[in-house]
XYZ file of C-alpha atoms in Angstrom:
694
model
C -0.035 0.006 0.012
C 1.063 3.587 -0.523
C 2.546 5.610 2.309
C 0.901 8.672 3.679
C -1.227 10.028 6.542
C -4.724 8.550 6.610
C -7.463 11.202 6.626
C -10.620 9.190 5.843
C -11.371 5.491 5.160
C -14.464 3.379 4.346
C -15.498 0.279 2.458
C -17.095 0.472 -1.019
C -17.887 -1.666 -4.023
C -15.952 -0.566 -7.138
C -17.352 -0.616 -10.649
C -15.630 0.268 -14.021
C -17.365 1.274 -17.226
C -17.006 -1.211 -20.093
C -17.442 0.555 -23.417
C -18.000 -2.701 -25.339
C -20.960 -3.779 -23.172
C -22.106 -0.232 -22.431
C -22.498 -0.887 -18.690
C -20.533 -0.895 -15.401
C -18.857 -4.132 -14.256
C -17.918 -4.889 -10.697
C -14.153 -5.163 -10.258
C -14.034 -7.435 -7.163
C -16.307 -9.895 -5.523
C -15.910 -8.350 -2.051
C -15.820 -4.811 -0.922
C -12.633 -2.840 -1.339
C -11.009 -0.276 0.928
C -11.281 3.425 0.119
C -8.696 5.699 1.853
C -8.076 9.433 1.515
C -4.321 10.018 2.054
C -2.132 13.019 2.569
C 1.512 13.389 1.594
C 4.316 13.771 4.129
C 4.486 17.452 3.405
C 0.721 17.789 3.666
C 0.419 19.779 0.472
C -1.041 17.000 -1.862
C -3.705 14.427 -1.356
C -4.789 11.207 -3.195
C -7.526 8.639 -3.145
C -6.488 5.022 -2.886
C -8.672 1.956 -3.556
C -7.258 -1.392 -2.509
C -8.557 -5.008 -2.181
C -8.616 -7.340 0.825
C -4.993 -8.321 0.273
C -3.926 -4.626 0.610
C -3.059 -4.587 -3.119
C -3.704 -1.100 -4.674
C -6.378 -1.226 -7.375
C -6.605 2.481 -8.223
C -5.000 5.692 -6.986
C -5.823 9.118 -8.280
C -4.843 12.630 -7.087
C -7.445 14.795 -5.418
C -7.245 18.138 -7.229
C -9.769 20.958 -7.819
C -10.485 19.472 -11.291
C -11.501 16.076 -9.931
C -15.265 15.544 -10.091
C -17.142 13.169 -7.873
C -20.868 13.053 -8.838
C -23.417 11.501 -6.492
C -26.114 9.370 -8.040
C -29.115 7.270 -7.039
C -28.793 4.281 -4.740
C -25.677 5.601 -2.963
C -23.502 5.498 -6.070
C -20.703 8.051 -6.802
C -19.245 8.438 -10.256
C -15.844 9.769 -11.143
C -13.362 9.817 -14.061
C -9.739 8.633 -13.915
C -7.643 10.603 -16.408
C -4.534 8.442 -16.556
C -6.584 5.365 -17.595
C -9.242 7.518 -19.328
C -12.019 5.434 -17.804
C -15.160 6.091 -15.867
C -15.564 4.453 -12.470
C -18.428 4.177 -9.894
C -18.406 3.428 -6.144
C -21.357 2.069 -4.252
C -21.487 2.909 -0.553
C -23.334 1.142 2.272
C -25.775 3.958 2.931
C -26.448 7.615 2.138
C -24.632 8.769 5.287
C -21.366 7.079 4.319
C -21.617 8.522 0.803
C -22.190 12.015 2.155
C -19.293 11.752 4.597
C -17.024 10.700 1.801
C -18.110 13.477 -0.543
C -17.736 15.948 2.305
C -14.132 14.825 3.039
C -13.237 14.997 -0.645
C -14.858 18.490 -0.966
C -12.929 19.927 2.031
C -9.696 18.436 0.578
C -10.382 20.038 -2.838
C -11.180 23.389 -1.215
C -7.935 23.359 0.707
C -5.887 22.426 -2.434
C -7.797 25.045 -4.503
C -7.230 27.894 -2.028
C -3.476 27.107 -1.912
C -3.071 27.149 -5.655
C -1.786 30.171 -7.557
C -4.652 30.316 -9.992
C -7.166 30.879 -7.214
C -6.005 34.551 -6.676
C -4.582 35.348 -10.074
C -5.745 38.868 -10.852
C -4.321 38.745 -14.345
C -6.791 36.159 -15.525
C -9.996 37.732 -14.327
C -11.321 40.070 -11.586
C -14.486 38.075 -11.237
C -15.002 35.639 -8.399
C -13.726 32.123 -8.982
C -16.304 29.564 -7.852
C -15.935 25.839 -7.216
C -19.077 23.846 -6.398
C -19.144 20.294 -4.952
C -22.315 18.225 -4.584
C -22.554 16.459 -1.154
C -26.042 14.893 -1.447
C -28.819 14.550 -4.063
C -31.896 15.588 -2.064
C -35.392 14.672 -2.959
C -35.757 13.082 -6.377
C -39.311 14.365 -7.080
C -38.459 17.992 -6.177
C -38.168 20.617 -8.940
C -34.764 22.205 -9.373
C -34.186 25.851 -8.699
C -34.350 28.301 -11.558
C -34.051 31.980 -12.088
C -36.801 33.838 -10.078
C -37.177 31.181 -7.357
C -36.547 32.060 -3.652
C -34.375 29.610 -1.833
C -34.256 29.110 1.888
C -30.860 27.698 2.965
C -28.979 26.788 6.125
C -25.277 27.466 5.911
C -21.904 27.393 7.644
C -19.371 29.873 6.343
C -15.647 30.228 6.911
C -13.917 33.277 5.585
C -10.371 34.686 5.420
C -7.647 36.301 3.406
C -4.499 35.062 1.584
C -2.324 35.935 4.590
C -4.582 34.054 7.059
C -4.350 30.720 5.197
C -1.310 29.612 7.143
C -3.090 30.038 10.515
C -6.416 28.627 9.281
C -5.455 25.454 7.368
C -3.599 22.382 8.775
C -2.286 19.185 7.225
C -5.710 17.601 7.737
C -8.515 19.319 5.673
C -11.121 17.662 7.864
C -10.264 20.116 10.603
C -11.829 22.976 8.518
C -15.163 22.040 10.028
C -13.679 22.536 13.534
C -12.422 26.079 12.847
C -14.336 29.077 14.076
C -17.177 29.935 11.737
C -17.578 33.373 10.311
C -21.379 32.888 9.902
C -23.737 29.972 10.744
C -27.542 29.559 10.862
C -28.901 28.065 14.032
C -31.981 26.113 14.890
C -34.910 26.820 12.493
C -33.179 29.893 11.123
C -33.218 30.005 7.335
C -31.490 32.542 5.056
C -33.535 33.459 1.991
C -31.900 34.245 -1.345
C -33.648 35.022 -4.622
C -32.083 33.624 -7.791
C -31.396 36.366 -10.398
C -29.765 36.730 -13.780
C -26.112 37.104 -14.164
C -26.179 40.771 -14.931
C -28.091 41.792 -11.781
C -25.478 42.199 -9.110
C -26.099 42.328 -5.327
C -24.439 44.571 -2.856
C -22.819 41.486 -1.274
C -20.580 39.652 -3.706
C -21.017 36.396 -1.872
C -24.790 36.611 -2.054
C -24.453 37.479 -5.775
C -22.397 34.289 -6.331
C -25.107 32.193 -4.543
C -27.973 33.882 -6.404
C -26.532 33.637 -9.955
C -24.531 30.428 -9.904
C -24.110 28.298 -6.775
C -27.902 27.593 -6.133
C -28.982 26.947 -9.647
C -30.253 23.376 -10.226
C -30.429 22.513 -6.508
C -33.328 20.403 -5.286
C -34.891 20.404 -1.900
C -32.706 18.831 0.852
C -29.599 19.058 -1.404
C -26.254 19.826 0.175
C -23.362 21.590 -1.504
C -19.948 22.898 -0.542
C -19.089 26.101 -2.344
C -15.508 27.573 -2.464
C -15.207 31.207 -3.671
C -12.131 33.337 -4.128
C -12.162 37.101 -4.860
C -8.888 37.962 -6.703
C -9.495 41.769 -6.479
C -9.726 41.699 -2.659
C -7.563 38.610 -2.075
C -10.309 37.009 0.109
C -11.703 33.507 0.123
C -14.862 31.835 1.455
C -15.906 28.189 2.134
C -19.667 27.581 2.579
C -21.457 24.321 3.388
C -25.167 24.838 2.647
C -28.449 22.896 2.453
C -31.607 23.773 0.623
C -34.537 23.351 3.056
C -37.247 25.639 1.588
C -38.234 26.579 -1.930
C -40.674 29.250 -3.149
C -41.331 28.835 -6.913
C -41.816 31.866 -9.124
C -44.789 31.016 -11.285
C -44.613 34.224 -13.279
C -41.226 33.304 -14.760
C -42.446 30.067 -16.404
C -41.714 31.499 -19.857
C -38.188 32.493 -18.802
C -37.727 29.052 -17.341
C -38.619 27.568 -20.695
C -36.185 29.881 -22.459
C -33.463 28.836 -20.034
C -33.946 25.153 -19.241
C -32.961 23.812 -15.817
C -30.379 21.004 -15.589
C -31.793 17.701 -16.861
C -32.323 15.029 -14.259
C -34.027 11.721 -13.909
C -37.183 13.306 -12.412
C -37.858 15.375 -15.519
C -37.414 12.403 -17.745
C -39.830 10.381 -15.645
C -42.397 13.184 -15.816
C -42.074 13.474 -19.573
C -42.426 9.702 -19.983
C -45.559 9.721 -17.816
C -47.010 12.623 -19.891
C -46.361 10.745 -23.139
C -47.986 7.642 -21.676
C -51.124 9.600 -20.711
C -51.322 11.219 -24.113
C -50.968 7.803 -25.801
C -53.942 6.462 -23.691
C -56.075 9.496 -24.638
C -55.248 9.074 -28.389
C -56.127 5.354 -28.159
C -59.525 6.169 -26.500
C -60.280 8.829 -29.128
C -59.409 6.308 -31.894
C -61.861 3.836 -30.402
C -64.607 6.485 -30.394
C -63.775 7.533 -33.972
C -64.022 3.898 -35.092
C -67.463 3.463 -33.580
C -68.597 6.754 -35.064
C -67.440 5.944 -38.603
C -69.486 2.708 -38.763
C -72.689 4.623 -37.958
C -71.758 7.288 -40.558
C -71.496 4.723 -43.351
C -74.824 3.186 -42.363
C -76.471 6.575 -42.470
C -75.083 7.247 -45.981
C -76.562 3.989 -47.238
C -79.911 4.869 -45.642
C -79.889 8.303 -47.302
C -79.130 6.689 -50.731
C -82.002 4.158 -50.321
C -84.459 6.900 -49.417
C -83.298 8.987 -52.358
C -83.952 6.036 -54.686
C -87.408 5.476 -53.276
C -88.234 9.225 -53.595
C -87.315 9.071 -57.288
C -89.678 6.157 -57.801
C -86.997 3.595 -58.227
C -84.983 5.797 -60.527
C -81.464 6.594 -59.401
C -78.905 8.826 -60.778
C -75.902 6.625 -61.224
C -73.206 9.348 -61.455
C -74.613 10.888 -58.337
C -74.552 7.627 -56.452
C -70.977 7.046 -57.547
C -69.842 10.467 -56.485
C -71.652 10.060 -53.158
C -69.980 6.737 -52.456
C -66.552 8.129 -53.428
C -67.036 11.291 -51.435
C -68.039 9.166 -48.406
C -64.870 7.172 -48.841
C -62.634 10.199 -49.190
C -64.417 12.681 -46.930
C -64.466 10.360 -43.915
C -60.849 10.461 -42.593
C -61.400 8.391 -39.501
C -61.489 5.048 -41.067
C -58.179 5.532 -42.928
C -56.546 7.684 -40.222
C -56.443 4.947 -37.509
C -53.651 2.778 -39.069
C -51.441 5.824 -39.450
C -51.634 6.561 -35.734
C -51.238 3.003 -34.625
C -48.278 2.315 -36.859
C -46.179 4.840 -34.835
C -47.005 3.438 -31.338
C -44.136 1.798 -29.544
C -45.839 0.046 -26.576
C -44.515 -2.976 -24.577
C -45.491 -6.179 -26.309
C -46.532 -4.428 -29.615
C -46.426 -6.273 -32.942
C -45.819 -3.697 -35.618
C -46.147 -6.287 -38.369
C -49.797 -6.922 -37.625
C -50.621 -3.228 -38.100
C -48.678 -3.054 -41.353
C -50.486 -6.111 -42.689
C -53.768 -4.632 -41.572
C -52.970 -1.409 -43.487
C -52.028 -3.480 -46.618
C -55.357 -5.346 -46.413
C -57.227 -2.068 -46.080
C -55.452 -0.711 -49.230
C -56.386 -3.894 -51.080
C -60.013 -3.674 -50.118
C -60.105 -0.029 -51.211
C -58.455 -0.943 -54.522
C -60.939 -3.656 -55.185
C -63.834 -1.289 -54.412
C -62.412 1.286 -56.843
C -61.920 -1.421 -59.458
C -65.586 -2.535 -59.040
C -66.947 1.024 -59.055
C -65.008 1.898 -62.235
C -66.942 -0.456 -64.599
C -70.131 0.553 -62.912
C -69.484 4.198 -63.674
C -68.461 3.374 -67.226
C -71.672 1.366 -67.809
C -73.813 4.125 -66.330
C -72.153 6.681 -68.593
C -72.846 4.480 -71.605
C -76.525 4.148 -70.506
C -76.675 7.914 -70.344
C -75.223 8.330 -73.870
C -77.831 5.808 -75.074
C -80.741 7.490 -73.267
C -80.045 10.998 -74.643
C -80.447 10.095 -78.364
C -83.407 7.971 -77.518
C -84.988 10.914 -75.711
C -84.322 13.020 -78.766
C -85.852 10.421 -81.070
C -88.832 10.115 -78.689
C -89.469 13.831 -78.990
C -89.279 13.513 -82.757
C -91.674 10.595 -82.714
C -94.067 12.529 -80.505
C -94.057 15.255 -83.145
C -94.871 12.687 -85.714
C -98.317 11.741 -84.268
C -98.980 9.225 -87.004
C -96.211 6.792 -86.350
C -97.520 4.011 -84.043
C -94.679 1.610 -84.825
C -92.190 4.108 -83.681
C -94.043 4.542 -80.429
C -94.057 0.806 -79.758
C -90.419 0.428 -80.540
C -89.717 3.458 -78.255
C -91.659 1.888 -75.421
C -89.720 -1.416 -75.821
C -86.503 0.504 -75.757
C -87.573 2.342 -72.639
C -88.467 -0.874 -70.906
C -85.060 -2.306 -71.800
C -83.412 0.797 -70.531
C -85.326 0.666 -67.286
C -84.465 -2.965 -66.807
C -80.778 -2.079 -67.428
C -81.130 0.805 -64.945
C -82.587 -1.480 -62.307
C -79.770 -3.998 -62.866
C -77.230 -1.135 -62.477
C -78.957 0.034 -59.316
C -78.759 -3.561 -57.868
C -75.104 -3.745 -58.731
C -74.560 -0.297 -57.153
C -76.229 -1.453 -53.966
C -74.185 -4.633 -53.965
C -71.017 -2.574 -54.284
C -72.161 -0.220 -51.444
C -72.764 -3.242 -49.272
C -69.281 -4.600 -50.021
C -67.803 -1.235 -49.265
C -69.684 -1.015 -46.053
C -68.738 -4.607 -45.027
C -65.075 -3.853 -45.860
C -65.010 -0.655 -43.760
C -66.800 -2.452 -40.999
C -64.339 -5.275 -41.046
C -61.476 -2.836 -41.096
C -62.847 -0.942 -38.105
C -63.416 -4.199 -36.240
C -59.780 -5.162 -36.845
C -58.773 -1.820 -35.553
C -60.910 -2.225 -32.409
C -59.457 -5.593 -31.756
C -55.963 -4.355 -32.176
C -56.590 -1.385 -29.888
C -58.201 -3.672 -27.261
C -55.239 -6.051 -27.419
C -52.841 -3.142 -26.990
C -54.855 -1.732 -24.102
C -55.062 -5.212 -22.595
C -51.288 -5.579 -22.893
C -50.760 -2.111 -21.462
C -53.041 -2.829 -18.448
C -51.401 -6.278 -18.003
C -47.937 -4.575 -17.989
C -49.145 -2.060 -15.436
C -50.514 -4.768 -13.224
C -47.184 -6.666 -13.499
C -45.351 -3.410 -12.594
C -47.569 -3.029 -9.537
C -46.863 -6.634 -8.515
C -43.139 -6.172 -9.008
C -43.220 -2.990 -7.014
C -45.047 -4.693 -4.157
C -42.613 -7.597 -4.251
C -39.658 -5.137 -4.330
C -41.098 -3.251 -1.307
C -41.572 -6.541 0.563
C -38.028 -7.607 -0.236
C -36.710 -4.220 0.846
C -38.655 -4.525 4.126
C -37.333 -8.033 4.705
C -33.823 -6.872 3.945
C -34.132 -3.928 6.281
C -35.308 -6.247 9.013
C -32.515 -8.658 8.400
C -30.037 -5.831 8.342
C -31.382 -4.512 11.696
C -31.230 -8.039 13.156
C -27.694 -8.591 11.957
C -26.658 -5.187 13.318
C -28.129 -6.105 16.779
C -26.401 -9.446 16.648
C -23.188 -7.732 15.592
C -23.421 -5.281 18.495
C -24.140 -8.145 20.833
C -21.158 -10.107 19.446
C -18.914 -7.068 19.784
C -19.980 -6.650 23.361
C -19.310 -10.304 24.175
C -15.924 -10.195 22.530
C -15.100 -6.953 24.396
C -16.095 -8.584 27.681
C -13.909 -11.575 26.900
C -10.937 -9.311 25.967
C -11.465 -7.362 29.244
C -11.468 -10.600 31.217
C -8.392 -11.819 29.448
C -6.681 -8.445 30.138
C -7.599 -8.614 33.780
C -6.213 -12.186 34.016
C -2.973 -11.054 32.295
C -2.676 -8.098 34.575
C -3.187 -10.332 37.668
C -0.573 -12.701 36.478
C 1.839 -9.930 35.687
C 1.133 -8.462 39.024
C 1.882 -11.782 40.769
C 5.137 -12.198 38.825
C 6.113 -8.674 39.775
C 5.403 -9.431 43.392
C 7.656 -12.500 43.267
C 10.595 -10.631 41.727
C 10.036 -7.732 44.166
C 10.112 -10.185 47.128
C 13.301 -11.728 45.771
C 14.950 -8.301 45.421
C 13.799 -7.416 48.893
C 15.368 -10.590 50.264
C 18.650 -9.734 48.531
C 18.339 -6.178 49.803
C 17.776 -7.460 53.354
C 20.838 -9.679 53.010
C 22.961 -6.791 51.867
C 21.599 -4.654 54.679
C 22.510 -7.425 57.153
C 26.058 -7.609 55.718
C 26.325 -3.841 55.937
C 25.082 -4.031 59.558
C 27.713 -6.764 60.248
C 30.496 -4.688 58.616
C 29.312 -1.680 60.711
C 29.480 -3.803 63.821
C 32.964 -4.940 62.910
C 33.948 -1.285 62.380
C 32.558 -0.379 65.778
C 34.516 -3.299 67.358
C 37.684 -2.176 65.636
C 37.037 1.372 66.861
C 36.730 -0.012 70.393
C 39.954 -1.939 70.016
C 41.584 1.228 68.719
C 40.392 3.163 71.796
C 41.798 0.430 73.947
C 45.087 0.600 72.143
C 45.109 4.374 72.626
C 44.464 3.805 76.337
C 47.224 1.298 76.411
C 49.387 3.854 74.577
C 48.630 6.501 77.126
C 49.366 4.041 79.923
C 52.593 3.218 78.254
C 53.462 6.867 78.026
C 52.713 7.344 81.729
C 54.868 4.347 82.497
C 57.523 5.868 80.290
C 57.396 8.992 82.396
C 57.639 6.929 85.510
C 60.478 5.037 83.954
C 62.207 8.346 83.053
C 61.906 9.318 86.737
C 63.253 6.018 87.750
C 66.125 6.371 85.193
C 67.415 9.096 87.202
C 67.815 6.581 89.968
C 69.022 3.728 87.868
C 70.196 4.776 84.497
C 71.896 1.622 83.575
C 69.000 -0.609 84.312
C 66.584 1.698 82.694
C 68.207 1.950 79.342
C 67.606 -1.670 78.458
C 64.036 -1.356 79.775
C 63.539 1.882 77.679
C 64.739 0.125 74.588
C 62.252 -2.658 75.195
C 59.497 -0.181 75.810
C 60.375 1.828 72.731
C 60.237 -1.310 70.657
C 56.864 -2.151 72.198
C 55.658 1.406 71.474
C 56.796 1.101 67.904
C 54.996 -2.113 67.551
C 51.834 -0.551 68.999
C 52.104 2.419 66.647
C 52.471 0.030 63.776
C 49.458 -1.859 64.946
C 47.488 1.331 65.338
C 48.411 2.444 61.835
C 47.371 -0.918 60.593
C 44.087 -0.625 62.471
C 43.499 2.799 61.013
C 44.088 1.525 57.579
C 41.816 -1.330 58.113
C 39.133 1.012 59.525
C 39.545 3.261 56.449
C 39.320 0.233 54.190
C 36.161 -0.913 56.075
C 34.693 2.558 55.664
C 35.474 2.534 51.879
C 34.011 -0.932 51.654
C 30.843 0.295 53.440
C 30.519 3.243 50.901
C 31.141 0.782 48.059
C 28.425 -1.545 49.451
C 25.991 1.385 49.612
C 26.809 2.278 45.998
C 26.370 -1.306 45.054
C 23.009 -1.275 46.821
C 21.917 1.834 44.820
C 23.120 0.280 41.572
C 21.274 -2.935 42.470
C 18.056 -0.907 43.014
C 18.558 0.731 39.565
C 19.317 -2.634 37.938
C 16.134 -4.056 39.554
C 14.091 -1.168 38.191
C 15.605 -1.598 34.708
C 15.134 -5.302 34.875
C 11.519 -4.761 35.940
C 10.887 -2.324 33.041
C 12.596 -4.596 30.554
C 10.521 -7.530 31.883
C 7.343 -5.557 31.574
C 8.248 -4.450 28.020
C 9.134 -8.039 26.968
C 5.919 -9.354 28.496
C 3.840 -6.546 26.831
C 5.539 -7.224 23.406
C 5.050 -10.976 23.817
C 1.432 -10.441 24.784
C 0.788 -8.064 21.886
C 2.333 -10.540 19.431
C 0.313 -13.293 21.036
C -2.924 -11.270 20.714
C -2.079 -10.378 17.060
C -1.591 -14.082 16.397
C -4.988 -14.793 18.104
C -6.770 -12.104 16.054
C -5.079 -13.317 12.771
C -6.216 -16.894 13.592
C -9.868 -15.740 14.228
C -9.777 -13.586 11.083
C -8.577 -16.489 8.876
C -11.178 -18.774 10.483
C -13.888 -16.220 9.575
C -12.472 -15.838 6.079
C -12.452 -19.584 5.556
C -16.001 -19.815 6.797
C -17.472 -16.986 4.693
C -15.458 -16.888 1.472
C -17.605 -19.562 -0.160
C -20.197 -18.667 -2.794
C -23.106 -20.073 -0.728
C -25.475 -17.722 0.980
C -26.054 -17.787 4.752
C -28.918 -16.698 6.836
C -28.375 -14.505 9.912
C -28.788 -17.454 12.312
C -26.261 -19.543 10.377
C -23.797 -16.589 10.474
C -24.251 -16.256 14.258
C -23.867 -19.896 14.878
C -20.722 -20.084 12.765
C -19.239 -17.041 14.660
C -20.035 -18.633 18.025
C -18.482 -21.909 16.884
C -15.293 -20.242 15.741
C -15.039 -18.187 18.903
C -15.737 -21.227 21.060
C -13.026 -23.246 19.320
C -10.472 -20.406 19.359
C -11.149 -19.545 23.020
C -9.684 -22.914 24.195
C -6.683 -22.437 21.923
C -6.132 -18.927 23.251
C -6.325 -20.045 26.871
C -3.873 -22.891 26.143
C -1.429 -20.559 24.459
C -1.728 -18.086 27.348
C -1.060 -20.859 29.947
C 1.921 -21.994 27.908
C 3.164 -18.362 27.587
C 3.034 -17.779 31.353
C 4.611 -21.145 32.033
C 7.548 -20.176 29.833
C 7.768 -16.834 31.621
C 7.829 -18.634 34.936
C 10.592 -21.055 33.723
C 12.730 -18.085 32.614
C 12.668 -16.547 36.053
């Protein structure tokens, strides 16, 4: 793993975007570690992702240009420039995701404010703004647009270029602990109206919020905004949350001219609107189909009544034009397939609609083909009738021609029979046209009913799936809560066992310390007894020295007496004096030897005292070294215990099978029960070895 100070860590699931499949693929089976690291100098930061073997999977620098975008279901998307690939992280819950984004946002703010571009007056005198999204907020809430009034809660930190050294530390997370320049408390809300970019406020910070930082926010959304003012060399860091929104209904046209940021809620609303419009169009098509059948029937009835009113005579061109006008003037029968051909509903079969349209065109073609010879025959009849009428008028003028009248009557009867046959054919064709239109409309109705049935069935399935999803989520939440409780209980049991083991270890260490202290006390008592003995000997030697001094004084007195006596007997005294002088010399030598021995005894006593002090120091050092050795041995032993337990857990849960909460708890209890006896055995062996060493 990479070196560096750890600022923040959590566990996530890592996904990478696959361009070939067009989706995100999970990189590891288990969760990976996510750590925010700082360099040794504290001026650069990086994000490290590593697997369970502590092998780095991905490391990218945290700079002001890095973008971490929160998404639904606790996902966070980001782009890695060196690999030119999109990644996504899935967090345990929304709180963990928000904490991670907050940590990264504070880090980016600190790096940005220490860069030279943040206060470069040569580039622009306008404020430089960096916005980081911390949470999504409500999905169904409308985003803020120009003209809306936003009610926000905020925490603001403010300073100058010169105050950066005193404000920032090597840990960007400590920004939140610094003294705030402004903060809303309780139910206090600061209201800001969003305005156009040209309308400037008296406060530059409020202007930045109103024109840029608040745009697109939804209710309950959190953002971290970092602003620098190059002209005044000031900076601001603001953590804000949108809690209230007052929409501006008068600026709807302006909102359409300047669209808000596109989000998933707008897409869902648009899809729902299209679905409702589609249902309305289908209902109108159904009504149009039912109305068109009645219209065709009414046309036929009008034609029949017109024939009866004319006494069985019917104008064939008029009937043809009426039938054709009925076919062309009624757009509803032919308009339905055009609408249905463009529908894209779940379970739709476009081929059936296209075949239906083809059949409709064939029926209309057949009708036109049948009407065409009828119109030609009626036109021929009209051409025949006109000269016959002219001849009949001529024959009427010639009153004397009876044969011509008979022939004319026979011709009129033939023409009437032909006209009746043509009327029958016309009615037959009208019936065929009506039946074709009726069949066509019935097909359209059946197709519409099938589509509506499929749509309702799909909606019912969606409702069932939603209910199942809700039930599964409820069960998962209950299981998660149960597992959390069992985890807390297990942690408490483990903590109690560890405390008990620590108490046992402390008791045994205390007993061992008592034994060594008693041994040292015994040695100290022996040394003190020896010192007392040497002191007694020294006192005895001092007594002997006093006795020798007394004897010396007695000898001197005797010498004086002898000197007095020498006056009486010089000769006898000389030899005696020599003897006494030799004795005195011997006594002086003995006194010198005794003094030297007394001094040696005194030096030995001082040396013994120094030895006693050094022994005490050695005892303290030995006790400290012993405690350090025992602590190191115990720590290594506990590390070995925890590694054994961890590998037992890893062996138990690395399989692909799924476990219930009860099975997990039983497995954990079994592993702890097995390892507890091993731990106690190793502890007994450890203390036995410690006892053998001493």
